[in-house]
CSV table of C-alpha atoms in Angstrom, one decimal:
chain,number,residue,atom,x,y,z
D,1,LYS,CA,-45.3,-3.4,3.6
D,2,PRO,CA,-46.0,-6.5,5.8
D,3,PHE,CA,-43.8,-5.0,8.6
D,4,LEU,CA,-45.7,-1.7,8.3
D,5,LEU,CA,-49.1,-3.5,8.5
D,6,LYS,CA,-47.8,-5.4,11.6
D,7,GLU,CA,-46.9,-2.1,13.3
D,8,ILE,CA,-50.3,-0.5,12.4
D,9,ILE,CA,-52.0,-3.4,14.2
D,10,TYR,CA,-49.5,-3.2,17.1
D,11,GLN,CA,-50.1,0.5,17.6
D,12,GLY,CA,-53.9,0.0,17.6
D,13,TYR,CA,-54.8,1.7,14.3
D,14,ALA,CA,-56.4,-1.6,13.1
D,15,THR,CA,-57.5,-4.9,14.5
D,16,ASN,CA,-56.7,-7.3,11.6
D,17,ILE,CA,-54.7,-7.5,8.4
D,18,LYS,CA,-57.7,-6.4,6.2
D,19,SER,CA,-58.4,-3.3,8.3
D,20,ALA,CA,-54.7,-2.5,8.4
D,21,LYS,CA,-54.5,-2.6,4.6
D,22,ASN,CA,-57.5,-0.3,4.4
D,23,TYR,CA,-55.8,2.1,6.9
D,24,PHE,CA,-52.6,1.9,4.9
D,25,GLU,CA,-54.3,2.8,1.7
D,26,SER,CA,-56.1,5.8,3.3
D,27,LYS,CA,-52.7,7.6,3.4
D,28,ASP,CA,-53.3,8.9,6.9
D,29,PRO,CA,-50.3,11.1,8.0
D,30,ALA,CA,-49.7,8.8,11.0
D,31,ILE,CA,-48.6,6.1,8.6
D,32,TYR,CA,-45.4,8.1,7.8
D,33,ASP,CA,-44.6,8.2,11.5
D,34,ILE,CA,-45.1,4.5,11.7
D,35,LEU,CA,-42.9,4.0,8.7
D,36,GLU,CA,-40.1,6.2,10.3
D,37,LYS,CA,-40.1,3.8,13.2
D,38,VAL,CA,-40.1,0.6,11.1
D,39,VAL,CA,-37.2,1.6,8.8
D,40,GLN,CA,-35.0,2.2,11.9
D,41,GLN,CA,-35.2,-1.6,12.6
D,42,TYR,CA,-34.2,-2.7,9.1
D,43,PRO,CA,-30.9,-1.7,7.3
D,44,ILE,CA,-31.5,-1.9,3.6
D,45,LEU,CA,-29.0,-3.2,1.0
D,46,LEU,CA,-28.1,-0.9,-1.9
D,47,ASN,CA,-26.5,-2.5,-5.0
D,48,ARG,CA,-25.1,-0.9,-8.1
D,49,ALA,CA,-24.4,-3.2,-11.1
D,50,PRO,CA,-22.0,-4.4,-12.1
D,51,THR,CA,-21.2,-6.0,-8.7
D,52,LEU,CA,-17.4,-6.2,-9.1
D,53,HIS,CA,-16.4,-6.4,-5.4
D,54,LYS,CA,-18.0,-6.3,-2.0
D,55,LEU,CA,-18.2,-2.5,-1.9
D,56,SER,CA,-20.8,-2.7,-4.8
D,57,ILE,CA,-23.4,-3.8,-2.2
D,58,LEU,CA,-23.5,-2.1,1.2
D,59,ALA,CA,-26.1,-1.7,4.0
D,60,PHE,CA,-27.6,1.6,5.0
D,61,TYR,CA,-30.2,2.9,7.5
D,62,PRO,CA,-32.6,4.7,5.1
D,63,VAL,CA,-33.7,8.3,5.6
D,64,LEU,CA,-37.1,8.9,4.2
D,65,THR,CA,-37.5,11.8,1.7
D,66,ASP,CA,-40.4,13.1,-0.4
D,67,ASP,CA,-38.8,12.6,-3.8
D,68,ILE,CA,-38.1,9.5,-5.8
D,69,ALA,CA,-34.3,9.8,-6.2
D,70,ILE,CA,-31.8,7.8,-4.1
D,71,HIS,CA,-29.7,10.2,-2.0
D,72,LEU,CA,-26.3,8.6,-1.7
D,73,HIS,CA,-23.5,9.5,0.8
D,74,PRO,CA,-20.8,11.2,-1.3
D,75,CYS,CA,-17.9,9.2,0.4
D,76,VAL,CA,-19.3,5.8,-0.7
D,77,CYS,CA,-19.5,6.7,-4.4
D,78,GLN,CA,-16.0,5.6,-5.2
D,79,GLY,CA,-16.7,2.0,-4.0
D,80,TYR,CA,-19.8,1.9,-6.1
D,81,ASN,CA,-18.1,3.6,-9.0
D,82,ALA,CA,-21.3,5.7,-8.9
D,83,ASP,CA,-21.9,9.1,-10.4
D,84,PHE,CA,-25.1,11.3,-10.6
D,85,ASP,CA,-26.0,11.0,-14.3
D,86,GLY,CA,-28.9,8.6,-13.9
D,87,ASP,CA,-27.3,5.6,-12.4
D,88,ALA,CA,-29.8,2.9,-11.4
D,89,MET,CA,-29.5,1.0,-8.1
D,90,GLY,CA,-31.2,-2.0,-6.6
D,91,VAL,CA,-32.7,-1.8,-3.1
D,92,PHE,CA,-33.1,-5.0,-1.1
D,93,ILE,CA,-34.5,-5.6,2.5
D,94,PRO,CA,-32.9,-8.4,4.6
D,95,LEU,CA,-35.8,-10.2,6.3
D,96,SER,CA,-34.4,-12.8,8.7
D,97,LYS,CA,-32.8,-11.9,12.0
D,98,LYS,CA,-29.5,-13.5,10.8
D,99,ALA,CA,-29.5,-11.5,7.6
D,100,ILE,CA,-30.3,-8.2,9.5
D,101,GLU,CA,-27.5,-9.0,11.9
D,102,GLU,CA,-25.0,-9.7,9.1
D,103,ALA,CA,-25.9,-6.5,7.4
D,104,LYS,CA,-25.4,-4.5,10.6
D,105,THR,CA,-22.1,-6.3,11.5
D,106,TYR,CA,-20.4,-6.6,8.1
D,107,MET,CA,-22.1,-4.4,5.5
D,108,LEU,CA,-22.4,-0.9,6.9
D,109,PRO,CA,-20.1,1.7,5.2
D,110,SER,CA,-18.4,2.2,8.6
D,111,GLN,CA,-17.1,-1.4,8.4
D,112,ASN,CA,-16.0,-1.0,4.8
D,113,LEU,CA,-13.6,1.9,4.7
D,114,LEU,CA,-10.8,0.0,3.0
D,115,LYS,CA,-10.5,-1.3,-0.6
D,116,PRO,CA,-10.5,-5.1,-0.6
D,117,ALA,CA,-7.9,-5.3,-3.4
D,118,ASP,CA,-5.0,-3.6,-1.6
D,119,GLY,CA,-6.2,-2.4,1.8
D,120,SER,CA,-6.0,1.3,0.8
D,121,LEU,CA,-8.6,3.8,2.0
D,122,ILE,CA,-11.6,4.2,-0.3
D,123,ALA,CA,-14.3,6.0,1.7
D,124,ILE,CA,-12.7,9.4,2.0
D,125,PRO,CA,-13.7,13.0,1.3
D,126,ASN,CA,-12.9,14.0,-2.3
D,127,LYS,CA,-13.7,16.5,-5.0
D,128,GLU,CA,-15.6,19.6,-3.6
D,129,MET,CA,-14.9,18.4,-0.1
D,130,VAL,CA,-11.2,18.4,-0.6
D,131,LEU,CA,-11.5,21.8,-2.4
D,132,GLY,CA,-13.2,23.2,0.7
D,133,LEU,CA,-10.6,21.8,3.2
D,134,TYR,CA,-7.8,23.1,0.9
D,135,TYR,CA,-9.3,26.6,0.9
D,136,LEU,CA,-9.9,26.5,4.7
D,137,THR,CA,-6.3,25.6,5.4
D,138,THR,CA,-4.5,27.9,3.0
D,139,ILE,CA,-3.2,31.4,4.0
D,140,ASP,CA,-4.4,34.4,2.2
D,141,VAL,CA,-1.7,35.4,-0.3
D,142,ASP,CA,-2.2,39.1,0.4
D,143,LYS,CA,-1.3,38.5,4.1
D,144,GLN,CA,1.4,35.9,3.8
D,145,ASP,CA,4.3,38.4,4.3
D,146,LEU,CA,3.0,39.9,7.5
D,147,ASP,CA,5.6,40.2,10.3
D,148,ASN,CA,5.0,38.7,13.7
D,149,LYS,CA,4.2,42.2,15.2
D,150,SER,CA,1.3,42.6,12.8
D,151,LYS,CA,-0.2,39.2,13.5
D,152,LYS,CA,-2.9,38.8,16.1
D,153,ALA,CA,-2.0,36.5,19.1
D,154,PHE,CA,-4.3,34.1,20.9
D,155,GLY,CA,-3.9,31.9,24.0
D,156,SER,CA,-6.3,29.1,23.0
D,157,MET,CA,-8.4,27.8,20.1
D,158,LYS,CA,-11.5,29.0,22.0
D,159,GLU,CA,-10.2,32.6,21.9
D,160,VAL,CA,-9.6,32.3,18.2
D,161,MET,CA,-13.2,31.2,17.6
D,162,ILE,CA,-14.6,34.0,19.7
D,163,ALA,CA,-12.5,36.6,17.8
D,164,TYR,CA,-13.6,35.1,14.5
D,165,GLU,CA,-17.3,35.1,15.5
D,166,LEU,CA,-16.9,38.8,16.5
D,167,GLU,CA,-15.3,39.5,13.1
D,168,LYS,CA,-12.0,40.6,14.7
D,169,VAL,CA,-10.0,38.2,12.6
D,170,GLU,CA,-10.4,36.8,9.1
D,171,LEU,CA,-10.7,33.1,8.2
D,172,ARG,CA,-7.4,32.8,6.3
D,173,GLU,CA,-5.4,35.4,8.1
D,174,PRO,CA,-2.1,34.3,9.6
D,175,ILE,CA,-2.3,34.4,13.4
D,176,LEU,CA,-0.1,33.3,16.4
D,177,LEU,CA,-1.5,30.7,18.7
D,178,LYS,CA,-0.1,29.4,22.0
D,179,LYS,CA,0.0,25.6,21.8
D,180,GLU,CA,1.3,24.0,25.0
D,181,SER,CA,4.6,25.7,25.6
D,182,LYS,CA,5.1,26.9,22.0
D,183,ILE,CA,3.9,29.8,19.9
D,184,ILE,CA,2.9,28.5,16.4
D,185,GLU,CA,1.8,30.4,13.3
D,186,THR,CA,-1.5,29.2,12.0
D,187,SER,CA,-4.9,30.5,10.8
D,188,VAL,CA,-8.5,30.5,11.9
D,189,GLY,CA,-9.4,28.0,9.1
D,190,ARG,CA,-6.8,25.5,10.5
D,191,VAL,CA,-8.2,26.0,14.0
D,192,ILE,CA,-11.7,25.1,12.7
D,193,LEU,CA,-10.3,22.0,11.1
D,194,ASN,CA,-8.5,20.9,14.3
D,195,LEU,CA,-11.6,21.4,16.4
D,196,LYS,CA,-13.2,18.6,14.2
D,197,LEU,CA,-10.3,16.2,15.0
D,198,PRO,CA,-9.9,14.2,18.2
D,199,GLU,CA,-7.5,15.7,20.7
D,200,SER,CA,-4.9,12.9,20.1
D,201,MET,CA,-4.5,14.1,16.5
D,202,ARG,CA,-4.2,17.8,17.0
D,203,PHE,CA,-2.5,20.1,15.9
D,204,ILE,CA,-2.6,19.8,12.1
D,205,ASN,CA,-0.9,22.9,10.8
D,206,TYR,CA,-0.5,22.4,7.0
D,207,VAL,CA,-2.5,22.8,3.8
D,208,ILE,CA,-4.9,19.9,3.3
D,209,LYS,CA,-4.7,18.2,-0.1
D,210,ALA,CA,-6.2,14.9,-1.4
D,211,THR,CA,-2.9,13.0,-0.6
D,212,ASN,CA,-2.3,14.2,2.9
D,213,LEU,CA,-6.0,14.0,3.8
D,214,LYS,CA,-5.7,10.3,3.0
D,215,ASP,CA,-2.6,10.1,5.2
D,216,LEU,CA,-4.5,11.9,8.0
D,217,ILE,CA,-7.4,9.3,7.9
D,218,LYS,CA,-4.9,6.5,7.8
D,219,LYS,CA,-3.3,7.9,11.0
D,220,ALA,CA,-6.8,8.0,12.5
D,221,LEU,CA,-7.4,4.3,11.6
D,222,GLY,CA,-4.3,3.4,13.6
D,223,LYS,CA,-5.6,5.3,16.7
D,224,MET,CA,-9.3,4.9,16.7
D,225,GLU,CA,-12.1,2.4,16.2
D,226,GLN,CA,-13.6,2.1,12.7
D,227,ILE,CA,-16.9,3.6,13.7
D,228,GLU,CA,-15.0,6.6,15.2
D,229,VAL,CA,-13.0,7.0,11.9
D,230,ALA,CA,-16.3,6.8,9.9
D,231,ASN,CA,-17.7,9.7,12.1
D,232,LEU,CA,-14.5,11.7,11.5
D,233,ILE,CA,-14.8,11.2,7.8
D,234,ASP,CA,-18.4,12.4,8.0
D,235,GLU,CA,-17.3,15.5,10.0
D,236,LEU,CA,-14.6,16.3,7.4
D,237,LYS,CA,-17.1,15.8,4.6
D,238,ASP,CA,-19.5,18.3,6.2
D,239,LEU,CA,-16.7,20.8,6.9
D,240,GLY,CA,-15.4,20.5,3.3
D,241,PHE,CA,-18.8,21.1,1.7
D,242,GLN,CA,-19.4,24.1,4.1
D,243,ALA,CA,-16.0,25.6,3.3
D,244,SER,CA,-16.2,25.2,-0.4
D,245,THR,CA,-19.7,26.8,-0.5
D,246,TYR,CA,-20.3,29.1,2.5
D,247,TYR,CA,-16.7,30.2,3.1
D,248,ALA,CA,-15.1,30.0,-0.4
D,249,GLY,CA,-18.0,30.2,-2.8
D,250,ALA,CA,-15.7,28.5,-5.2
D,251,SER,CA,-16.9,28.4,-8.8
D,252,PHE,CA,-15.0,27.7,-12.0
D,253,SER,CA,-15.6,29.1,-15.5
D,254,VAL,CA,-13.9,29.0,-18.8
D,255,LEU,CA,-12.1,32.2,-18.0
D,256,ASP,CA,-10.2,30.3,-15.2
D,257,CYS,CA,-8.7,28.0,-17.8
D,258,ILE,CA,-5.2,28.9,-19.1
D,259,ILE,CA,-4.9,28.4,-22.8
D,260,TYR,CA,-1.4,27.5,-24.0
D,261,ASP,CA,-0.1,30.4,-26.2
D,262,LYS,CA,1.3,28.0,-28.8
D,263,LYS,CA,-1.9,25.9,-29.0
D,264,GLU,CA,-2.9,27.1,-32.6
D,265,GLN,CA,0.6,26.3,-33.9
D,266,ILE,CA,0.6,22.8,-32.4
D,267,VAL,CA,-2.9,22.0,-33.7
D,268,LYS,CA,-1.8,23.2,-37.2
D,269,GLU,CA,1.3,21.1,-37.2
D,270,ALA,CA,-0.7,18.0,-36.1
D,271,GLU,CA,-3.3,18.6,-38.8
D,272,GLU,CA,-0.5,18.9,-41.5
D,273,ALA,CA,1.1,15.7,-40.2
D,274,THR,CA,-2.3,13.9,-40.4
D,275,ALA,CA,-2.9,15.2,-43.9
D,276,GLU,CA,0.6,13.9,-45.0
D,277,ILE,CA,-0.1,10.5,-43.5
D,278,GLU,CA,-3.5,10.2,-45.2
D,279,LYS,CA,-1.9,11.3,-48.5
D,280,THR,CA,0.7,8.6,-48.1
D,281,ILE,CA,-2.0,6.0,-47.4
D,282,CYS,CA,-3.9,7.0,-50.6
D,283,ARG,CA,-0.7,6.6,-52.7
D,284,ALA,CA,-0.2,3.1,-51.3
D,285,TRP,CA,-3.7,2.1,-52.3
């Protein structure tokens, strides 16, 4: 609030603290524009108890919303051990120049991609994001057995995207693509993924799973600055969500669960064994 009052006076909406407070309480729409400007100067610290390691308190540049819930980037949830069932978080504002500089230099998520305990990656796409990337990079089972004569051929990734936008080729259909001096078999989905990667890391031509996605980002850490890797993680996160919703429309129900055919027999045997143990205990007493 004090920083907001200072900016109100600075921009000429008030001449002193008292009139600035009155203007603030008037809820004039211009106050929200002033607030947007103020929050850009102050990274806030977000903490989730228990604070077990340094990833339990990170710095963020806030994005203002109309509701009262904290919107958290999905790739930092693992470090916080956070989920979305009513977790409470503490919000703090660094005030001094030194504190602000420290938050910017050391506490932003882009500077905390690795787990302090063992140096492994912790801020990576997971869950629905990986599901989307998996769907995007798999080949349609109905078209896996097409021979090369039946596959559409393209001279560049740009050509592939133009054909896809014109609905001349399907997302998970196997295609032939000229890559440097070689002809490789791939799919539109894999081309979309590679367009998100820096040129030095292309061409990824396999199905993306949680394990090899981690290896991919590790490889990026060896070639790029941390801020660039953080941007890549963000790109993959967006693509994963888009693929799992817009492209795949993936949804699971109880009908997708395979029930073991001998389940009833196993449960019955376990119940009989339990009853026998209880009977033996009763005799002992």
